[in-house]
Short mmCIF file of C-alpha atoms in Angstrom, two decimals:
data_model
loop_
_atom_site.label_atom_id
_atom_site.label_comp_id
_atom_site.label_asym_id
_atom_site.label_seq_id
_atom_site.Cartn_x
_atom_site.Cartn_y
_atom_site.Cartn_z
CA MET A 1 0.58 -27.42 13.96
CA SER A 2 1.22 -25.16 16.93
CA VAL A 3 -1.42 -22.93 18.48
CA TYR A 4 -0.65 -19.48 19.86
CA THR A 5 -2.52 -17.13 22.14
CA PRO A 6 -2.90 -13.48 21.16
CA ALA A 7 -0.31 -12.54 23.80
CA GLU A 8 2.19 -14.96 22.25
CA VAL A 9 1.51 -13.51 18.79
CA VAL A 10 2.02 -9.99 20.12
CA GLU A 11 5.36 -11.09 21.59
CA GLU A 12 6.40 -12.86 18.40
CA THR A 13 5.33 -10.24 15.84
CA GLY A 14 5.54 -6.95 17.70
CA PHE A 15 2.01 -6.06 16.60
CA THR A 16 -0.36 -4.83 19.29
CA LEU A 17 -3.60 -6.65 20.07
CA ASP A 18 -5.50 -3.73 18.57
CA THR A 19 -3.51 -4.02 15.35
CA LEU A 20 -4.16 -7.76 15.13
CA ARG A 21 -7.88 -7.16 15.62
CA TYR A 22 -7.83 -4.38 13.02
CA TYR A 23 -6.01 -6.52 10.47
CA GLU A 24 -8.57 -9.26 10.99
CA LYS A 25 -11.46 -6.78 10.73
CA ILE A 26 -10.28 -5.29 7.41
CA GLY A 27 -9.43 -8.70 5.94
CA LEU A 28 -5.66 -8.38 5.91
CA LEU A 29 -5.59 -11.35 8.25
CA GLU A 30 -7.94 -14.27 7.64
CA PRO A 31 -10.50 -14.78 10.41
CA VAL A 32 -8.61 -16.32 13.32
CA GLU A 33 -9.86 -19.57 14.79
CA ARG A 34 -11.32 -19.45 18.27
CA ASN A 35 -11.39 -21.95 21.08
CA ALA A 36 -14.58 -23.10 22.84
CA ALA A 37 -14.48 -20.00 25.05
CA GLY A 38 -14.34 -17.74 21.97
CA GLN A 39 -10.71 -16.73 22.50
CA ARG A 40 -8.57 -16.25 19.41
CA ARG A 41 -6.06 -19.01 18.70
CA PHE A 42 -3.48 -18.35 16.01
CA ASN A 43 -1.59 -21.05 14.11
CA ASP A 44 1.76 -21.31 12.32
CA SER A 45 0.22 -20.16 9.07
CA ASP A 46 -1.14 -17.01 10.77
CA LEU A 47 2.29 -16.28 12.23
CA SER A 48 3.97 -16.77 8.88
CA TRP A 49 1.49 -14.42 7.22
CA LEU A 50 1.95 -11.83 9.95
CA GLY A 51 5.71 -12.05 9.44
CA LEU A 52 5.23 -11.09 5.80
CA ILE A 53 2.83 -8.30 6.76
CA ARG A 54 5.38 -7.02 9.31
CA CYS A 55 8.04 -6.92 6.59
CA LEU A 56 5.79 -5.10 4.14
CA ARG A 57 4.59 -2.64 6.77
CA ASP A 58 8.10 -1.96 8.08
CA THR A 59 9.24 -1.20 4.55
CA GLY A 60 6.44 1.28 4.00
CA MET A 61 3.86 -0.61 1.95
CA PRO A 62 0.47 1.07 2.34
CA ILE A 63 -2.35 -1.00 3.81
CA ALA A 64 -4.30 -0.76 0.55
CA GLU A 65 -1.45 -2.49 -1.28
CA MET A 66 -1.12 -5.11 1.46
CA LEU A 67 -4.85 -5.78 1.09
CA ARG A 68 -4.42 -6.11 -2.67
CA PHE A 69 -1.58 -8.58 -2.10
CA ALA A 70 -3.76 -10.56 0.34
CA GLU A 71 -6.56 -10.68 -2.23
CA LEU A 72 -4.15 -11.99 -4.84
CA VAL A 73 -2.83 -14.69 -2.51
CA ARG A 74 -6.33 -15.82 -1.65
CA ALA A 75 -7.35 -15.88 -5.31
CA GLY A 76 -4.90 -18.66 -6.06
CA ASP A 77 -1.70 -19.49 -7.88
CA HIS A 78 -2.83 -17.97 -11.17
CA THR A 79 -2.20 -14.56 -9.53
CA ILE A 80 1.51 -15.22 -8.90
CA PRO A 81 2.62 -12.95 -11.81
CA ASP A 82 0.51 -10.13 -10.32
CA ARG A 83 2.02 -10.76 -6.88
CA ILE A 84 5.51 -10.61 -8.37
CA ARG A 85 4.72 -7.28 -10.06
CA LEU A 86 3.31 -5.83 -6.84
CA LEU A 87 6.34 -6.92 -4.83
CA GLU A 88 8.76 -5.68 -7.52
CA GLU A 89 7.10 -2.25 -7.48
CA HIS A 90 7.40 -2.18 -3.71
CA ASP A 91 11.02 -3.30 -3.93
CA ARG A 92 11.78 -0.36 -6.26
CA ARG A 93 10.29 2.04 -3.71
CA VAL A 94 12.29 0.43 -0.91
CA GLN A 95 15.44 0.74 -3.01
CA GLY A 96 14.69 4.45 -3.46
CA GLN A 97 14.25 4.85 0.30
CA ILE A 98 17.59 3.12 0.89
CA ALA A 99 19.31 5.40 -1.62
CA ASN A 100 17.77 8.45 0.06
CA LEU A 101 18.85 7.28 3.52
CA THR A 102 22.35 6.54 2.26
CA GLU A 103 22.60 10.08 0.93
CA ARG A 104 21.37 11.51 4.23
CA GLN A 105 23.85 9.36 6.11
CA ARG A 106 26.70 10.72 3.98
CA TYR A 107 25.62 14.22 4.92
CA ILE A 108 25.56 13.29 8.62
CA HIS A 109 29.05 11.77 8.33
CA HIS A 110 30.24 14.96 6.66
CA LYS A 111 28.89 17.04 9.56
CA ILE A 112 30.48 14.72 12.12
CA SER A 113 33.82 15.09 10.34
CA TYR A 114 33.43 18.85 10.23
CA TYR A 115 32.65 19.14 13.93
CA ARG A 116 35.55 16.87 14.84
CA SER A 117 37.89 19.02 12.76
CA VAL A 118 36.97 22.18 14.69
CA LEU A 119 37.58 20.65 18.11
#
């Protein structure tokens, strides 16, 4: 298993150091292992988890829901149906956002066409 410094995790995930510390503090990220000098050392599992968190955050999932999802994961496999429901609800919201953006994009394209026609 690979070991990563906080700077490497920042580079890989796009999260800031402050965000990583915050996620660890609130329990969204499991406590990160530390070396003998007390410096955080992340592993592949941490990076994988942060990749999922990045996806959920970038698609607008509130932190409270991400925390709920983390609790379900930590509770064990018997929570998989609950995890599916949570992700399906989020997926429906994302689909609504996509539909809204598509509609807005159509409007922008209409305006571009209009302005080109008056040139």
